[in-house]
Coordinates of C-alpha atoms in Angstrom, one line a residue:
X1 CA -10.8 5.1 18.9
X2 CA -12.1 8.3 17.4
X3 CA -9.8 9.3 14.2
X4 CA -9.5 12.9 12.6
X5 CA -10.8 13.7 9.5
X6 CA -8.6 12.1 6.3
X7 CA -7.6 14.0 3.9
X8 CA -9.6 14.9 1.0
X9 CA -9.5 12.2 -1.8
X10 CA -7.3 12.8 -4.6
X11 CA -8.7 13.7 -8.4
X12 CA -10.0 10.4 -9.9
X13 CA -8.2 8.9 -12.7
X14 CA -10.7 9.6 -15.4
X15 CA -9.5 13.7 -15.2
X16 CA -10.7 15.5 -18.2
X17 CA -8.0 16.0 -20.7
X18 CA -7.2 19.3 -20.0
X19 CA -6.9 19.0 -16.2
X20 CA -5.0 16.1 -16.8
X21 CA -2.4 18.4 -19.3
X22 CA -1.9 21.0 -16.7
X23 CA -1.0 18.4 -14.1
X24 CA 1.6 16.9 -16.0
X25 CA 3.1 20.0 -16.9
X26 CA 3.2 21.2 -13.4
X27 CA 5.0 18.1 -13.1
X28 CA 7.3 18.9 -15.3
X29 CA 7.7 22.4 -14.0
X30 CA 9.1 20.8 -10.8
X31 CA 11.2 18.3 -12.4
X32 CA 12.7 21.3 -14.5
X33 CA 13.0 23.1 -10.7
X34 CA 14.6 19.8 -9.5
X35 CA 17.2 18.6 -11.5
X36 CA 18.0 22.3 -11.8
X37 CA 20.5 23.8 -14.6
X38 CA 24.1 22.5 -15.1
X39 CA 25.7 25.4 -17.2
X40 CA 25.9 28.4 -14.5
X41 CA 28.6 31.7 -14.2
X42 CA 27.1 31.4 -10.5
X43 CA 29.6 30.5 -7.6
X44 CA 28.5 27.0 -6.6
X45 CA 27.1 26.5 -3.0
X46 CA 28.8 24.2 -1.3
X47 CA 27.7 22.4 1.9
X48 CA 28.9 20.9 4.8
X49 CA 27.5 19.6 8.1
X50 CA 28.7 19.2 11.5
X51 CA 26.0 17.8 14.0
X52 CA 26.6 16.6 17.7
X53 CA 24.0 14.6 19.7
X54 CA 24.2 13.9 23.1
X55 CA 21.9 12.2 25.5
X56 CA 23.9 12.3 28.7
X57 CA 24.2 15.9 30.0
X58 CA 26.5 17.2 32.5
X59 CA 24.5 18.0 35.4
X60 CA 23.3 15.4 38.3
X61 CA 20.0 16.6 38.3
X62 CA 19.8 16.1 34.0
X63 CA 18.2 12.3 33.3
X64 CA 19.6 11.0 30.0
X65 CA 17.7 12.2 26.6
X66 CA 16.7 8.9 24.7
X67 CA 16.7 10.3 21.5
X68 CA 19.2 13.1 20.9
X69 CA 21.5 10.4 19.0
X70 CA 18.4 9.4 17.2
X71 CA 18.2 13.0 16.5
X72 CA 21.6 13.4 15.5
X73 CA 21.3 9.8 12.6
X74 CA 18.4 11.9 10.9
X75 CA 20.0 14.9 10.8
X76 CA 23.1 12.9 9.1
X77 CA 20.6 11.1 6.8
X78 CA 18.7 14.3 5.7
X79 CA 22.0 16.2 5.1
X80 CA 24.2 13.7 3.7
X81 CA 23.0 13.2 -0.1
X82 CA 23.3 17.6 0.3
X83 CA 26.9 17.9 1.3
X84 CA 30.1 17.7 0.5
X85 CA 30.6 16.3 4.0
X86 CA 29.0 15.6 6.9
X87 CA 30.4 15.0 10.5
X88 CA 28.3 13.2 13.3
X89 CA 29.6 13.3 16.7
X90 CA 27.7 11.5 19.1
X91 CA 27.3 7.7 20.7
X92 CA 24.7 5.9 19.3
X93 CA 22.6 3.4 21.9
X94 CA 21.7 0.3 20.8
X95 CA 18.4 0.8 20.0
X96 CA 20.0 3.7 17.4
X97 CA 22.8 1.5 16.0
X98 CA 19.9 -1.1 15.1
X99 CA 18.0 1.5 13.1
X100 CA 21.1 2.9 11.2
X101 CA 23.4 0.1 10.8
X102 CA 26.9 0.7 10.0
X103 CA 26.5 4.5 11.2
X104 CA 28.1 4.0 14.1
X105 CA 31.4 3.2 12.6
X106 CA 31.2 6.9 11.1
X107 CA 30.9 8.4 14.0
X108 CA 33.0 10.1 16.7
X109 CA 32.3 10.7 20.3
X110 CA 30.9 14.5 21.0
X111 CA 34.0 15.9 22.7
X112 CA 36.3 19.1 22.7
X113 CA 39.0 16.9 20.6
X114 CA 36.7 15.6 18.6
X115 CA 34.9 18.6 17.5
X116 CA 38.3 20.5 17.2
X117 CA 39.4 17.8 14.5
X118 CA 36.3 18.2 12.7
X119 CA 36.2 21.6 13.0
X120 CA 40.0 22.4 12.0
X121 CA 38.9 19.5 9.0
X122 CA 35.7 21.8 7.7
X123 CA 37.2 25.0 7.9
X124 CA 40.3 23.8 5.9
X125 CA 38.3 22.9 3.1
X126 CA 36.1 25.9 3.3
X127 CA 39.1 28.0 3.1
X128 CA 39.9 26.0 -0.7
X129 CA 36.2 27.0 -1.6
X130 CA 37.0 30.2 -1.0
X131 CA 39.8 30.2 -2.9
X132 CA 38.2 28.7 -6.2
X133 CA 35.7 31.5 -5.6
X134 CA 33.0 29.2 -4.4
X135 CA 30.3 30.0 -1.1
X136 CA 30.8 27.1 1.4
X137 CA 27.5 26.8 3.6
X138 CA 28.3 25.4 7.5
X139 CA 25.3 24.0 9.4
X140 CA 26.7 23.2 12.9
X141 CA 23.4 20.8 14.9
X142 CA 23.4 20.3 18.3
X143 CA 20.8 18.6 20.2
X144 CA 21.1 17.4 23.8
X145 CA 21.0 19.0 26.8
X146 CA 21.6 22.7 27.9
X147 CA 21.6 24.4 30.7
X148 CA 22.4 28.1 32.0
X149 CA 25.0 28.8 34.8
X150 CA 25.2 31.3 38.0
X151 CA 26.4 34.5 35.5
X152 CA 24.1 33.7 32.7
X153 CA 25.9 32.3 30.3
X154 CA 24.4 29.5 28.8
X155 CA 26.4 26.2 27.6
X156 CA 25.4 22.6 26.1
X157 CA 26.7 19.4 27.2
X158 CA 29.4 17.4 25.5
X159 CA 30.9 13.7 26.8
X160 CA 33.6 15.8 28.9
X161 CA 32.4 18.9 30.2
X162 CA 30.3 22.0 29.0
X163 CA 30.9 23.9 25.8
X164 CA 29.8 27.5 26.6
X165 CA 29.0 30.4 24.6
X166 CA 32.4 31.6 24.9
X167 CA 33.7 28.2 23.0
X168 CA 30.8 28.8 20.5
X169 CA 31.9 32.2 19.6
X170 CA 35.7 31.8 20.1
X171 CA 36.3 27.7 18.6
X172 CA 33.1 27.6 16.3
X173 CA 31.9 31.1 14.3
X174 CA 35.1 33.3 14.8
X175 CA 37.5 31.2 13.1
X176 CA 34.6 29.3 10.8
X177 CA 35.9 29.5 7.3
X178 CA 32.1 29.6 6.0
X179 CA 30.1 32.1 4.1
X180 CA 26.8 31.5 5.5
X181 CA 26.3 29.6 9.2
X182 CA 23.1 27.4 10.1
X183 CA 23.3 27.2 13.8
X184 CA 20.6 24.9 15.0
X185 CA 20.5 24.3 18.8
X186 CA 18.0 21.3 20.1
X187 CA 18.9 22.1 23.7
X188 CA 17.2 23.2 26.9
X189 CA 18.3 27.2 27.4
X190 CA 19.4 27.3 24.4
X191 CA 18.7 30.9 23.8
X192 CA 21.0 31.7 26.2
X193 CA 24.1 29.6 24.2
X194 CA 24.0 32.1 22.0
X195 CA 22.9 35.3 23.1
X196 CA 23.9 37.4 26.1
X197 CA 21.8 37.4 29.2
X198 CA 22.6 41.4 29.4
X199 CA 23.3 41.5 32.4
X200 CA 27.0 42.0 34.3
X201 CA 27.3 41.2 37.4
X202 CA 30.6 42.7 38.1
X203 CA 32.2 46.1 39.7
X204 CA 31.2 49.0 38.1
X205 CA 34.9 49.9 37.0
X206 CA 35.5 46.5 35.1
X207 CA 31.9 47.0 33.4
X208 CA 33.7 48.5 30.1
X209 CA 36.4 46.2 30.2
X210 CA 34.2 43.4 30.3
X211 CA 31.6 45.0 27.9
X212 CA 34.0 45.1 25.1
X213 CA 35.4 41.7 25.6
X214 CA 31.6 40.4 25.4
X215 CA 31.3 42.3 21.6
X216 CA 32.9 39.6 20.1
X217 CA 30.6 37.3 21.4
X218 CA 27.5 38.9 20.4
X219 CA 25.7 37.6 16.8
X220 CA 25.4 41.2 15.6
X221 CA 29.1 40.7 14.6
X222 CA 28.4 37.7 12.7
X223 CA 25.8 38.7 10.1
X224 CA 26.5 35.6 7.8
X225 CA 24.8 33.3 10.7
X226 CA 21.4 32.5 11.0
X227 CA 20.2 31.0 14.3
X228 CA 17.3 28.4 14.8
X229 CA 16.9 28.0 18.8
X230 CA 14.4 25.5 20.4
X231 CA 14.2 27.4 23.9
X232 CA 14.7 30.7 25.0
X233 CA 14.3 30.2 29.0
X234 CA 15.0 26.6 31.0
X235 CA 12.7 23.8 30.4
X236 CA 12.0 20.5 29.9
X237 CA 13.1 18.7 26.4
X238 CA 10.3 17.7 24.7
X239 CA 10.6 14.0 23.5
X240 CA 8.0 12.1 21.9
X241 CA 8.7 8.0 22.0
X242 CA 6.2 7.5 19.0
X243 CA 8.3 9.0 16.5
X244 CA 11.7 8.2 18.6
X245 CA 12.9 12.0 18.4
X246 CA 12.5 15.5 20.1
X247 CA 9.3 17.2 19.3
X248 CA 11.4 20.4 17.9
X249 CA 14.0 18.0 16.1
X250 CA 10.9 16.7 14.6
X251 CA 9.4 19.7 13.2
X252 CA 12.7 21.5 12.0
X253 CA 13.8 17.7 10.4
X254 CA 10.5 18.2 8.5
X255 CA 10.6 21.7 7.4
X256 CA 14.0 20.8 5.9
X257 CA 12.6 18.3 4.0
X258 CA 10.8 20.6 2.4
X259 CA 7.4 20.8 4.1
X260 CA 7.9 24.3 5.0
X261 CA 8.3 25.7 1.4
X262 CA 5.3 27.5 1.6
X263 CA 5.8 29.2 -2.0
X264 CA 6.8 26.2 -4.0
X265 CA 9.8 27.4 -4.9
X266 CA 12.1 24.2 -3.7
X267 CA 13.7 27.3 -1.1
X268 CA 13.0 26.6 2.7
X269 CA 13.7 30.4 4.3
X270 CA 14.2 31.4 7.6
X271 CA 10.3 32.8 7.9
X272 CA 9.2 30.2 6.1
X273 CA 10.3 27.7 9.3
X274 CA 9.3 30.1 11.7
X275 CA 5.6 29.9 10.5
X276 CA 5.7 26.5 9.7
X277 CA 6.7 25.9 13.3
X278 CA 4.3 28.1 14.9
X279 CA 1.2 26.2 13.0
X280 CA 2.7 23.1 14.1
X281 CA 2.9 23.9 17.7
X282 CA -0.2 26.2 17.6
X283 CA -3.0 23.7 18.7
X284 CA -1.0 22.3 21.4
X285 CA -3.2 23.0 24.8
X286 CA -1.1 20.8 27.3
X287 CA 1.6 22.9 28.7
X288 CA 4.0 20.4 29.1
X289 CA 4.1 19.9 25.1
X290 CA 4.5 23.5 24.2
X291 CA 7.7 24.9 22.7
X292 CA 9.0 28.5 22.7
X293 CA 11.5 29.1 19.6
X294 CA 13.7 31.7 18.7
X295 CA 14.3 31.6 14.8
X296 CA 16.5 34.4 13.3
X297 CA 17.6 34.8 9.8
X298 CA 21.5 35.8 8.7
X299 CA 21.5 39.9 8.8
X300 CA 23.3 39.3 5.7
X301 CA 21.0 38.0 3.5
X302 CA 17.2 37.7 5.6
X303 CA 16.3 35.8 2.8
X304 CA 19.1 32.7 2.8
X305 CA 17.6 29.4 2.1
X306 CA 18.3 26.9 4.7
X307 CA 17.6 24.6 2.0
X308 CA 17.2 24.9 -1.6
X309 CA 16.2 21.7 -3.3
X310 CA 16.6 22.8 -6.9
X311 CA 20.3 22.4 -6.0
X312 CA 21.9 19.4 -7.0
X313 CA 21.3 16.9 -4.4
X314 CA 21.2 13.1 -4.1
X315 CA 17.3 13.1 -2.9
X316 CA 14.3 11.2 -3.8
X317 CA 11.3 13.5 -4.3
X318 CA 7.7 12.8 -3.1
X319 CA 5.4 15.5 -5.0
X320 CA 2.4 16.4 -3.3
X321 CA -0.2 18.5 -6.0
X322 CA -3.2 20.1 -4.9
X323 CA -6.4 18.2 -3.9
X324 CA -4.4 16.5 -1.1
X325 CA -5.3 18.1 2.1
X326 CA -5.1 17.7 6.0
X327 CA -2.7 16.4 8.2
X328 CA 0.0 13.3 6.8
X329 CA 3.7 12.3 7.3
X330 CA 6.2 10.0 6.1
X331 CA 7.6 6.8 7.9
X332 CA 10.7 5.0 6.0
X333 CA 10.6 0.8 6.5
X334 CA 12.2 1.1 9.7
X335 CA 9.5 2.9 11.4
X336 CA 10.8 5.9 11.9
X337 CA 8.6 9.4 11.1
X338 CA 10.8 11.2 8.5
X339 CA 8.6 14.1 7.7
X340 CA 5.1 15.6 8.8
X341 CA 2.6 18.3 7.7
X342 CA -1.1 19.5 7.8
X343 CA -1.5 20.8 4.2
X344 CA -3.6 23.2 2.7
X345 CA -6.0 22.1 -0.2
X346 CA -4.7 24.2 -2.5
X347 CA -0.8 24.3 -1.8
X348 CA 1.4 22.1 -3.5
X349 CA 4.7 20.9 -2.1
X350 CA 8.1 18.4 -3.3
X351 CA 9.3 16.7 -0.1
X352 CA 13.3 15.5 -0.7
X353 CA 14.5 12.3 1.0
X354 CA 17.0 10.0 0.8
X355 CA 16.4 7.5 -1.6
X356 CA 17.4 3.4 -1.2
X357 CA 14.4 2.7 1.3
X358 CA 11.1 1.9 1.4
X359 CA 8.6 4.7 2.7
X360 CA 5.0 5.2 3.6
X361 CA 2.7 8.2 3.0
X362 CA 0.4 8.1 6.4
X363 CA -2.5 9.7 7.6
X364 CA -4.5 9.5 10.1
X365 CA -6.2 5.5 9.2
X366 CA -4.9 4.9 5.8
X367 CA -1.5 4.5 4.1
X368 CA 0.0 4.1 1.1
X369 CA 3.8 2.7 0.3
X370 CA 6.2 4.3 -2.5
X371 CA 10.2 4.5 -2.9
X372 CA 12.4 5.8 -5.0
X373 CA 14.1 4.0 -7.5
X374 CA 17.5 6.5 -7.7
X375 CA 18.4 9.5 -6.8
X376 CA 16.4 12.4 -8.4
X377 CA 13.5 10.1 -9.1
X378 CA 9.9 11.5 -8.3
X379 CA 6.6 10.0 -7.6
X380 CA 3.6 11.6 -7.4
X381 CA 1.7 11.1 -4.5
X382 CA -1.7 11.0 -6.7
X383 CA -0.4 7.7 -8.7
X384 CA 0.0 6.1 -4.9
X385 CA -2.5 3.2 -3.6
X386 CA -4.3 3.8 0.1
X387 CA -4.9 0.8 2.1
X388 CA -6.5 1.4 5.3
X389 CA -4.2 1.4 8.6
X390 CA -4.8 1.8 12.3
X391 CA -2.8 3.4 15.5
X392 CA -3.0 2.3 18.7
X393 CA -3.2 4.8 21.9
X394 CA 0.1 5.7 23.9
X395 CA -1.1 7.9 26.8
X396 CA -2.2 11.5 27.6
X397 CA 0.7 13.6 26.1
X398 CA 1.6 11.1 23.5
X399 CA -2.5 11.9 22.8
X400 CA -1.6 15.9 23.1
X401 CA 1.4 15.2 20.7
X402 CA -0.8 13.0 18.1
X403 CA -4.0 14.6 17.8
X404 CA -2.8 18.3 18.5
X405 CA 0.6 18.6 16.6
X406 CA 0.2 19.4 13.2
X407 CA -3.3 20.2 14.3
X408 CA -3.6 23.1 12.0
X409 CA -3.0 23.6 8.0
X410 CA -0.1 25.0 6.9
X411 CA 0.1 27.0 3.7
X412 CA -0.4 30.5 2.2
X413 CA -3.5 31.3 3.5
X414 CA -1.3 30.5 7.1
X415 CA 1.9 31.7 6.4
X416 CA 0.5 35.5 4.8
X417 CA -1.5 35.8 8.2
X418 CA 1.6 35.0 10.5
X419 CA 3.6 36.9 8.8
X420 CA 1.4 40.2 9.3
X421 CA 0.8 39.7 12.8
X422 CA 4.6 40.1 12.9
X423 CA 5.1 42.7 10.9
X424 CA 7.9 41.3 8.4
X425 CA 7.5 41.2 4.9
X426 CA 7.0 37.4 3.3
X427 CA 8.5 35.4 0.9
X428 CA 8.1 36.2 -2.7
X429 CA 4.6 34.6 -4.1
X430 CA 4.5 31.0 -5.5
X431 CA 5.7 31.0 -8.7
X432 CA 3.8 28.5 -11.3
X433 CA 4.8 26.9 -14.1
X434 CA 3.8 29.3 -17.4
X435 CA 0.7 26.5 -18.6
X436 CA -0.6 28.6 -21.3
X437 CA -0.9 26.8 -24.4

């Protein structure tokens, strides 16, 4: 089979001395950004994580997903070592249970009562964070299916019956105790979940009435939530069976990870996952494999991190230094694709993930294996051994997903150019280590 190019090869070991003294303190630069400080007058951020996954959806005409739940165990896994304390809801298949054993016994099925509980749990303890003066952080992940009824309104589909845009504004943000709101939707119509069609299709003399009402349920009056939507009109969820999850899951799974910190400053921002997105996606030809997003940061604060790895996690971290470029991912032991990229030459990146497994740095025909040995740790991807490594073919839009997806290089040189053809001002610049002797 014809292969893409492989990334560059890293320095050789024989670096001059004074290359080789830069390195290692850009090394330590990010260790020092890592481990982070301990003595701080700062409130402490504190997280928590409520994610439902659901492959069965509502509708007759809506086949079952086959890898929402899967979905729904890497969200868990990503956010876990981050948070104070992380709900799944969902019904893991077999296949799901076998890859995360003894997940399934944390779990609870993705239902009104279920997410009540949680939600009456969360906000309790977000209310006490509050009260010791701390910021308590909500991400609330839903991937399954969605769908848009006769008036517009869109919903997404839980065990019993549709949660609607009304439940989302009225049972999840009005009475959220959190400072700051990550809503991630994984969902067919998604858009539509959470904003208005604008449209009322109603007697002219109930318009106000009705308008009103609807201004609680717009995000204008939430300007502590930031939204990251996978659809903003009805389509089909994308699903690729070579890296068991949703294309989108995929790509925002990785960006949180840290793939997406285009300014190496261990912060993952709002624009930051837009453009990351957009160069994933952008040398995808085959319609069926092409996603539209809808990304928006909290009015708030634009500049909220949906991640900041310099807090105090319980992460591994895989640094990846300039000289390595092109197109490479991460598989754990299991087999299953943890994190993906096309990097820039000249970009340098930390990816954080959960330590306790065995990994693989891949790319196209060669791998090489690494883990972490606790929590913190971090390897350097130039001390790694490549050993060559094959992939068989899967079919034409498994091809479209493998060979176009992460097709193009992400980085500053891609990030400064998205962001002017937008018209929004970008993150800060990356800021270096001070190496002078």
């Amino acid at each position: 089979m014809t292969r893409g190019p492989l990334p560059r090869p890293l320095p050789p070991r024989d670096t001059p001395p004074r290359m080789r003294l830069l390195r290692c303190a850009l090394v330590m630069g990010w260790a020092t950004l890592l481990v982070g400080t301990t003595a701080s007058a700062a409130p402490e951020r504190v997280t928590y994580a409520l994610i439902l996954a659901n492959n069965i959806g509502t509708e007759p005409r809506q086949a079952p997903l086959r890898y929402a739940d899967d979905d729904g165990a890497r969200y868990y896994e990503l956010l876990s070592p981050r948070a104070r304390e992380t709900v799944l809801l969902s019904v893991l298949d077999a296949e799901t249970q076998a890859l995360h054993p003894g997940l399934a016994a944390r779990t609870a099925p993705p239902t009104r009562a279920s997410l009540q509980q949680a939600l009456g749990r969360l906000n309790a303890r977000m209310a006490e964070d509050k009260a010791r003066g701390d910021i308590p952080v909500l991400y609330f992940i839903f991937t399954g299916h969605g769908q848009r009824g006769a008036a517009g309104e869109g919903a997404v589909s839980l065990l019993d019956g549709a949660f609607t845009r009304t439940d989302l504004y009225n049972q999840v943000l009005a009475p959220s105790q959190a400072s700051l709101v990550h809503l991630i939707v994984d969902a067919c119509d998604s858009y539509y979940f959470v904003h208005s069609r604008g449209a009322l299709p109603m007697a002219p003399a109930r318009v106000e009435a009705v308008r009103e009402r609807l201004a609680t349920r717009e995000l204008t009056r939430y300007p502590h939530v930031g939204t990251v939507l996978s659809t903003s009109r009805e389509q089909e969820s994308h699903e690729w069976s070579a890296i068991r999850s949703g294309v989108f899951s995929h790509q925002v799974l990785s960006a949180l990870a840290g793939a997406a910190d285009v300014n190496a400053d261990g912060r993952v921002e709002y624009s930051e996952l837009q453009a990351f997105i957009a160069a994933a996606n952008q040398g995808v030809n085959d319609v069926r494999g092409r996603l539209e997003v809808s990304i928006q940061p909290p009015a708030l604060d634009r500049a909220a991190p949906l991640v900041d790895l310099s807090h105090r996690t319980g992460l591994g971290f895989l640094l990846l230094t300039p000289g390595l470029e092109g197109r490479v991912w991460v598989e754990d032991a299991r087999g299953i694709r943890v994190a993906e990229l096309n990097k820039e030459r000249e970009r340098s990146l930390v990816l954080g993930l959960p330590p306790g497994r065995g990994y693989f740095l891949r790319a196209p025909g060669r791998e090489a294996p690494f883990q972490f040995v606790r929590a913190g740790a971090v390897v350097d991807a130039r001390s790694l051994a490549w050993r060559e490594q094959s992939f068989a073919a899967r079919g034409a839009l498994e091809d479209a997903f493998r060979d176009k997806l992460f097709s193009v290089p992400f980085g500053p040189h891609f990030y400064e150019g998205y962001m002017a053809s937008l018209g929004q001002s970008p993150v800060a610049p990356e800021q270096q280590a001070d190496l002078t002797p």
